[in-house]
């Protein structure tokens, strides 16, 4: 057991060292203390979702897309899932070296309920390596359109919960730019193209608005909040969606009118519900 107050009794010290949350000699410093706080902050949103699924079904599958070093999957597994035999975590990642490292670490820690797949998110939708239904989908800073693929994965797998912290998505911004004269030329909103930061942020915000409407159209109740204290990244929007109904017609109509009025119709497939 660790004597460091921030470390929970059930946590693996070896894992925290591997994730550079503890130093090699098992100590915590100011930087790593902040990192641990951030990880717990995200964990506190996901723990009740995992508990809900386990209570309801007695089992749980979770897929983490664009997993990178899989630190999210590892932390969730270590803190909550490792003593629950009917829980399974999949990490989906395109970089073979990161997949190999995660496979190796899970083996060393005896985390049998984890697998790591060298696939794109898009490939994972139809891959036999994943089950036909997955309960919780996470995608933390999955690059560019990988977040959109994670949403399509979640819809295809009838997920109960989806947790997204999107990265920058360049596609919407590119189409907005292409059509800017047509869409905004005669309106004061052409000011959005004066400063690149505003253009980029507008593209990101709009992308997330379209994603939220897509999820609502498919029956998810969506909460958007801020990942407070996530100082390492400017991208700190947290989207949590819970499947509650068959779908909302009003959300479809809103999405459709945004696509039409902003001349983004070529992206309809990307945000299809
Ligand atoms: C910014 S990192 C985030 C990693 C991790 N989720 C985290 O928050 O620490 C994005 C990861 O997504 C992976 N990635 C990018 N595009 C992907 C795709 N289409 N399918 C699967 N993984 C992808 C990258 O290789 C990278 O490891």
CSV table of C-alpha atoms and ligand atoms in Angstrom, one decimal:
chain,number,residue,atom,x,y,z
A,1,UNK,CA,0.0,0.0,0.0
A,2,UNK,CA,1.2,3.5,-0.8
A,3,UNK,CA,1.9,6.1,1.9
A,4,UNK,CA,1.1,9.0,-0.5
A,5,UNK,CA,-2.3,10.3,0.4
A,6,UNK,CA,-3.4,10.9,-3.2
A,7,UNK,CA,-2.8,7.3,-4.1
A,8,UNK,CA,-5.9,5.1,-3.5
A,9,UNK,CA,-5.2,1.9,-1.6
A,10,UNK,CA,-6.3,-0.3,-4.5
A,11,UNK,CA,-4.1,1.5,-7.0
A,12,UNK,CA,-1.1,-0.2,-8.7
A,13,UNK,CA,2.1,1.7,-7.9
A,14,UNK,CA,3.8,-0.1,-10.9
A,15,UNK,CA,1.1,1.3,-13.2
A,16,UNK,CA,1.5,4.8,-11.9
A,17,UNK,CA,5.2,4.7,-12.5
A,18,UNK,CA,4.7,3.5,-16.0
A,19,UNK,CA,2.3,6.3,-16.6
A,20,UNK,CA,4.8,8.7,-15.1
A,21,UNK,CA,2.4,9.8,-12.4
A,22,UNK,CA,4.9,8.5,-9.9
A,23,UNK,CA,8.6,9.0,-10.4
A,24,UNK,CA,10.8,5.9,-10.8
A,25,UNK,CA,11.5,5.9,-7.1
A,26,UNK,CA,7.8,6.0,-6.3
A,27,UNK,CA,7.5,9.6,-5.4
A,28,UNK,CA,5.1,12.3,-6.4
A,29,UNK,CA,6.1,15.8,-7.3
A,30,UNK,CA,4.2,19.0,-8.1
A,31,UNK,CA,3.9,18.2,-11.8
A,32,UNK,CA,2.8,14.6,-11.3
A,33,UNK,CA,0.4,15.6,-8.5
A,34,UNK,CA,-1.4,17.9,-11.0
A,35,UNK,CA,-1.5,15.2,-13.5
A,36,UNK,CA,-3.0,12.8,-11.0
A,37,UNK,CA,-5.6,15.4,-10.1
A,38,UNK,CA,-6.6,15.7,-13.7
A,39,UNK,CA,-6.9,11.9,-14.2
A,40,UNK,CA,-9.1,11.7,-11.1
A,41,UNK,CA,-11.2,14.5,-12.4
A,42,UNK,CA,-12.0,12.6,-15.6
A,43,UNK,CA,-12.4,9.4,-13.7
A,44,UNK,CA,-15.0,10.9,-11.5
A,45,UNK,CA,-17.2,11.4,-14.5
A,46,UNK,CA,-16.8,7.9,-15.9
A,47,UNK,CA,-17.0,5.9,-12.6
A,48,UNK,CA,-20.8,6.4,-12.2
A,49,UNK,CA,-21.4,5.3,-15.8
A,50,UNK,CA,-19.4,2.1,-15.3
A,51,UNK,CA,-21.3,1.4,-12.0
A,52,UNK,CA,-24.6,2.0,-13.7
A,53,UNK,CA,-23.9,-0.5,-16.5
A,54,UNK,CA,-22.6,-3.1,-14.1
A,55,UNK,CA,-25.7,-2.7,-11.9
A,56,UNK,CA,-28.0,-3.0,-14.8
A,57,UNK,CA,-26.3,-5.8,-16.8
A,58,UNK,CA,-23.9,-7.4,-14.4
A,59,UNK,CA,-21.2,-7.1,-17.1
A,60,UNK,CA,-19.5,-4.3,-19.0
A,61,UNK,CA,-17.6,-3.7,-22.2
A,62,UNK,CA,-15.8,-0.4,-22.8
A,63,UNK,CA,-13.9,0.7,-25.9
A,64,UNK,CA,-11.3,3.5,-25.7
A,65,UNK,CA,-10.6,5.0,-29.2
A,66,UNK,CA,-7.3,6.7,-30.1
A,67,UNK,CA,-6.0,5.1,-26.9
A,68,UNK,CA,-2.4,6.3,-27.3
A,69,UNK,CA,-0.6,4.8,-24.2
A,70,UNK,CA,-4.0,3.7,-23.0
A,71,UNK,CA,-3.6,5.5,-19.7
A,72,UNK,CA,-7.4,6.2,-19.5
A,73,UNK,CA,-8.2,2.5,-20.0
A,74,UNK,CA,-5.5,1.5,-17.5
A,75,UNK,CA,-6.7,3.9,-14.8
A,76,UNK,CA,-10.3,2.9,-15.2
A,77,UNK,CA,-9.4,-0.8,-15.1
A,78,UNK,CA,-7.0,-0.3,-12.1
A,79,UNK,CA,-9.3,1.8,-10.0
A,80,UNK,CA,-12.7,0.2,-10.7
A,81,UNK,CA,-12.7,-2.8,-13.0
A,82,UNK,CA,-9.9,-5.1,-12.1
A,83,UNK,CA,-11.9,-7.0,-9.4
A,84,UNK,CA,-14.9,-7.3,-11.7
A,85,UNK,CA,-14.5,-10.4,-13.8
A,86,UNK,CA,-17.3,-9.6,-16.2
A,87,UNK,CA,-15.7,-6.3,-17.3
A,88,UNK,CA,-13.7,-5.9,-20.4
A,89,UNK,CA,-11.7,-2.9,-21.8
A,90,UNK,CA,-10.6,-2.6,-25.5
A,91,UNK,CA,-8.0,0.0,-26.6
A,92,UNK,CA,-8.1,0.9,-30.2
A,93,UNK,CA,-4.9,2.6,-31.5
A,94,UNK,CA,-3.2,2.9,-35.0
A,95,UNK,CA,0.3,3.0,-33.6
A,96,UNK,CA,1.7,-0.5,-33.4
A,97,UNK,CA,4.5,0.4,-30.9
A,98,UNK,CA,1.9,1.9,-28.5
A,99,UNK,CA,-0.3,-1.2,-28.8
A,100,UNK,CA,2.6,-3.5,-28.1
A,101,UNK,CA,3.6,-1.5,-25.0
A,102,UNK,CA,0.1,-1.6,-23.7
A,103,UNK,CA,-0.2,-5.4,-24.3
A,104,UNK,CA,3.1,-5.9,-22.5
A,105,UNK,CA,2.1,-3.7,-19.5
A,106,UNK,CA,-1.3,-5.3,-19.1
A,107,UNK,CA,0.4,-8.7,-19.1
A,108,UNK,CA,2.9,-7.6,-16.4
A,109,UNK,CA,0.1,-6.2,-14.3
A,110,UNK,CA,-2.1,-9.3,-14.7
A,111,UNK,CA,-4.9,-7.1,-16.2
A,112,UNK,CA,-6.6,-10.0,-18.1
A,113,UNK,CA,-9.7,-8.1,-19.0
A,114,UNK,CA,-7.9,-5.7,-21.4
A,115,UNK,CA,-7.0,-6.0,-25.0
A,116,UNK,CA,-5.4,-3.6,-27.4
A,117,UNK,CA,-6.1,-3.6,-31.1
A,118,UNK,CA,-4.0,-2.2,-33.8
A,119,UNK,CA,-6.9,-0.8,-35.9
A,120,UNK,CA,-8.2,2.6,-37.0
A,121,UNK,CA,-11.4,3.6,-35.3
A,122,UNK,CA,-13.1,3.2,-38.6
A,123,UNK,CA,-11.8,-0.4,-39.1
A,124,UNK,CA,-12.9,-1.3,-35.5
A,125,UNK,CA,-16.5,-0.7,-36.4
A,126,UNK,CA,-16.6,-3.9,-38.5
A,127,UNK,CA,-13.7,-5.8,-36.9
A,128,UNK,CA,-14.5,-9.3,-35.4
A,129,UNK,CA,-12.1,-8.5,-32.6
A,130,UNK,CA,-14.8,-6.4,-30.9
A,131,UNK,CA,-18.2,-7.6,-29.8
A,132,UNK,CA,-21.4,-6.5,-31.6
A,133,UNK,CA,-22.5,-4.5,-28.6
A,134,UNK,CA,-20.3,-2.2,-26.5
A,135,UNK,CA,-21.6,-0.4,-23.4
A,136,UNK,CA,-19.3,2.6,-23.0
A,137,UNK,CA,-17.2,4.4,-25.6
A,138,UNK,CA,-14.5,6.8,-24.7
A,139,UNK,CA,-12.3,8.9,-27.1
A,140,UNK,CA,-9.9,11.3,-25.4
A,141,UNK,CA,-8.2,13.7,-27.9
A,142,UNK,CA,-8.6,11.1,-30.7
A,143,UNK,CA,-7.1,13.0,-33.6
A,144,UNK,CA,-9.2,14.9,-36.2
A,145,UNK,CA,-12.1,12.9,-37.5
A,146,UNK,CA,-11.3,9.8,-35.3
A,147,UNK,CA,-13.8,11.3,-32.8
A,148,UNK,CA,-16.5,11.2,-35.5
A,149,UNK,CA,-15.6,7.6,-36.2
A,150,UNK,CA,-15.8,6.9,-32.5
A,151,UNK,CA,-19.4,8.3,-32.5
A,152,UNK,CA,-20.2,6.1,-35.5
A,153,UNK,CA,-18.7,3.1,-33.6
A,154,UNK,CA,-20.9,4.0,-30.6
A,155,UNK,CA,-24.1,4.2,-32.7
A,156,UNK,CA,-23.3,0.9,-34.5
A,157,UNK,CA,-22.6,-0.8,-31.1
A,158,UNK,CA,-25.7,0.6,-29.4
A,159,UNK,CA,-23.6,2.1,-26.6
A,160,UNK,CA,-25.4,3.3,-23.5
A,161,UNK,CA,-22.7,5.9,-22.7
A,162,UNK,CA,-20.3,8.0,-24.9
A,163,UNK,CA,-17.6,10.1,-23.4
A,164,UNK,CA,-15.7,12.4,-25.7
A,165,UNK,CA,-13.0,15.0,-25.3
A,166,UNK,CA,-12.6,16.0,-29.0
A,167,UNK,CA,-9.3,17.1,-30.6
A,168,UNK,CA,-9.3,19.6,-33.4
A,169,UNK,CA,-11.2,18.6,-36.4
A,170,UNK,CA,-10.0,20.3,-39.6
A,171,UNK,CA,-12.8,19.2,-42.0
A,172,UNK,CA,-15.6,21.5,-41.0
A,173,UNK,CA,-13.2,24.5,-40.9
A,174,UNK,CA,-12.0,23.6,-44.4
A,175,UNK,CA,-15.5,23.5,-45.9
A,176,UNK,CA,-16.5,26.7,-44.0
A,177,UNK,CA,-13.4,28.4,-45.5
A,178,UNK,CA,-14.1,27.2,-49.0
A,179,UNK,CA,-17.7,28.5,-48.8
A,180,UNK,CA,-17.1,31.6,-46.7
A,181,UNK,CA,-18.0,34.2,-49.4
A,182,UNK,CA,-21.2,32.3,-50.3
A,183,UNK,CA,-22.2,31.9,-46.7
A,184,UNK,CA,-21.0,34.9,-44.8
A,185,UNK,CA,-19.8,37.4,-47.5
A,186,UNK,CA,-22.7,39.8,-47.1
A,187,UNK,CA,-23.0,39.5,-43.4
A,188,UNK,CA,-21.0,41.0,-40.5
A,189,UNK,CA,-20.0,37.4,-39.6
A,190,UNK,CA,-17.4,37.6,-42.3
A,191,UNK,CA,-15.3,39.0,-39.4
A,192,UNK,CA,-14.8,35.4,-38.4
A,193,UNK,CA,-12.2,35.1,-41.1
A,194,UNK,CA,-10.2,38.1,-40.0
A,195,UNK,CA,-8.2,36.3,-37.3
A,196,UNK,CA,-7.1,32.7,-37.8
A,197,UNK,CA,-7.7,31.8,-34.1
A,198,UNK,CA,-11.4,32.8,-34.4
A,199,UNK,CA,-11.8,30.9,-37.6
A,200,UNK,CA,-10.3,27.8,-36.1
A,201,UNK,CA,-12.3,28.0,-32.9
A,202,UNK,CA,-15.5,28.6,-34.8
A,203,UNK,CA,-14.9,25.5,-36.9
A,204,UNK,CA,-14.2,23.4,-33.7
A,205,UNK,CA,-17.3,24.7,-31.9
A,206,UNK,CA,-19.5,24.1,-34.9
A,207,UNK,CA,-18.1,20.6,-35.3
A,208,UNK,CA,-19.1,19.8,-31.7
A,209,UNK,CA,-22.5,21.4,-32.1
A,210,UNK,CA,-23.1,19.1,-35.1
A,211,UNK,CA,-21.9,16.1,-33.1
A,212,UNK,CA,-24.2,16.9,-30.2
A,213,UNK,CA,-27.2,17.2,-32.5
A,214,UNK,CA,-26.2,13.9,-34.2
A,215,UNK,CA,-26.2,12.2,-30.8
A,216,UNK,CA,-29.5,13.8,-29.8
A,217,UNK,CA,-31.1,12.7,-33.1
A,218,UNK,CA,-30.2,9.2,-32.2
A,219,UNK,CA,-31.7,9.3,-28.7
A,220,UNK,CA,-28.8,10.4,-26.5
A,221,UNK,CA,-29.1,13.0,-23.8
A,222,UNK,CA,-26.0,15.1,-24.1
A,223,UNK,CA,-24.1,17.1,-21.4
A,224,UNK,CA,-21.3,19.4,-22.4
A,225,UNK,CA,-18.9,20.6,-19.8
A,226,UNK,CA,-15.3,21.6,-19.3
A,227,UNK,CA,-12.5,19.3,-18.2
A,228,UNK,CA,-11.4,21.8,-15.5
A,229,UNK,CA,-7.7,21.9,-14.8
A,230,UNK,CA,-6.8,20.2,-18.0
A,231,UNK,CA,-3.9,22.6,-18.4
A,232,UNK,CA,-2.0,20.4,-20.8
A,233,UNK,CA,-4.4,21.0,-23.5
A,234,UNK,CA,-6.5,23.7,-25.0
A,235,UNK,CA,-9.0,21.1,-26.0
A,236,UNK,CA,-10.9,20.6,-22.8
A,237,UNK,CA,-14.5,20.2,-23.9
A,238,UNK,CA,-16.1,17.1,-22.4
A,239,UNK,CA,-19.1,15.6,-24.1
A,240,UNK,CA,-21.0,12.9,-22.2
A,241,UNK,CA,-24.0,11.2,-23.9
A,242,UNK,CA,-26.5,8.8,-22.4
A,243,UNK,CA,-28.9,6.8,-24.5
A,244,UNK,CA,-32.4,7.6,-23.2
A,245,UNK,CA,-34.8,7.4,-26.1
A,246,UNK,CA,-35.2,6.3,-29.7
A,247,UNK,CA,-34.3,9.7,-31.2
A,248,UNK,CA,-35.3,13.3,-31.5
A,249,UNK,CA,-36.8,14.7,-34.7
A,250,UNK,CA,-36.2,18.3,-33.6
A,251,UNK,CA,-32.4,17.6,-33.3
A,252,UNK,CA,-32.4,16.1,-36.9
A,253,UNK,CA,-34.1,19.2,-38.2
A,254,UNK,CA,-31.8,21.6,-36.3
A,255,UNK,CA,-28.8,19.7,-37.7
A,256,UNK,CA,-30.2,19.7,-41.2
A,257,UNK,CA,-30.8,23.5,-41.1
A,258,UNK,CA,-27.3,24.2,-39.9
A,259,UNK,CA,-25.8,22.1,-42.7
A,260,UNK,CA,-28.0,23.8,-45.2
A,261,UNK,CA,-27.6,27.4,-44.1
A,262,UNK,CA,-23.8,27.2,-43.6
A,263,UNK,CA,-23.3,25.4,-46.9
A,264,UNK,CA,-21.9,22.3,-45.2
A,265,UNK,CA,-24.2,19.8,-47.0
A,266,UNK,CA,-21.2,17.8,-48.3
A,267,UNK,CA,-20.5,16.9,-44.7
A,268,UNK,CA,-23.9,15.4,-44.1
A,269,UNK,CA,-22.5,11.8,-44.2
A,270,UNK,CA,-19.9,12.7,-41.6
A,271,UNK,CA,-22.6,13.7,-39.0
A,272,UNK,CA,-25.2,11.2,-40.1
A,273,UNK,CA,-27.5,9.9,-37.4
B,1,LIG,C1,-3.5,12.9,-28.9
B,1,LIG,S1,-3.3,11.2,-28.8
B,1,LIG,C2,-4.4,10.8,-27.4
B,1,LIG,C3,-4.0,9.6,-26.7
B,1,LIG,C4,-4.9,9.2,-25.5
B,1,LIG,N1,-6.3,9.1,-25.8
B,1,LIG,C5,-4.7,10.3,-24.4
B,1,LIG,O1,-5.5,11.1,-24.2
B,1,LIG,O2,-3.6,10.3,-23.8
B,1,LIG,C6,-4.3,10.6,-30.1
B,1,LIG,C7,-4.0,9.1,-30.4
B,1,LIG,O3,-4.9,8.7,-31.4
B,1,LIG,C8,-4.3,7.8,-32.4
B,1,LIG,N2,-5.1,7.9,-33.6
B,1,LIG,C9,-5.2,8.9,-34.5
B,1,LIG,N3,-6.0,8.7,-35.4
B,1,LIG,C10,-6.6,7.4,-35.2
B,1,LIG,C11,-7.5,6.6,-35.8
B,1,LIG,N4,-8.1,7.0,-36.9
B,1,LIG,N5,-7.8,5.4,-35.3
B,1,LIG,C12,-7.2,5.0,-34.1
B,1,LIG,N6,-6.3,5.8,-33.5
B,1,LIG,C13,-6.0,6.9,-34.0
B,1,LIG,C14,-2.9,8.4,-32.5
B,1,LIG,O4,-1.9,7.4,-32.9
B,1,LIG,C15,-2.6,8.8,-31.0
B,1,LIG,O5,-2.0,7.8,-30.3
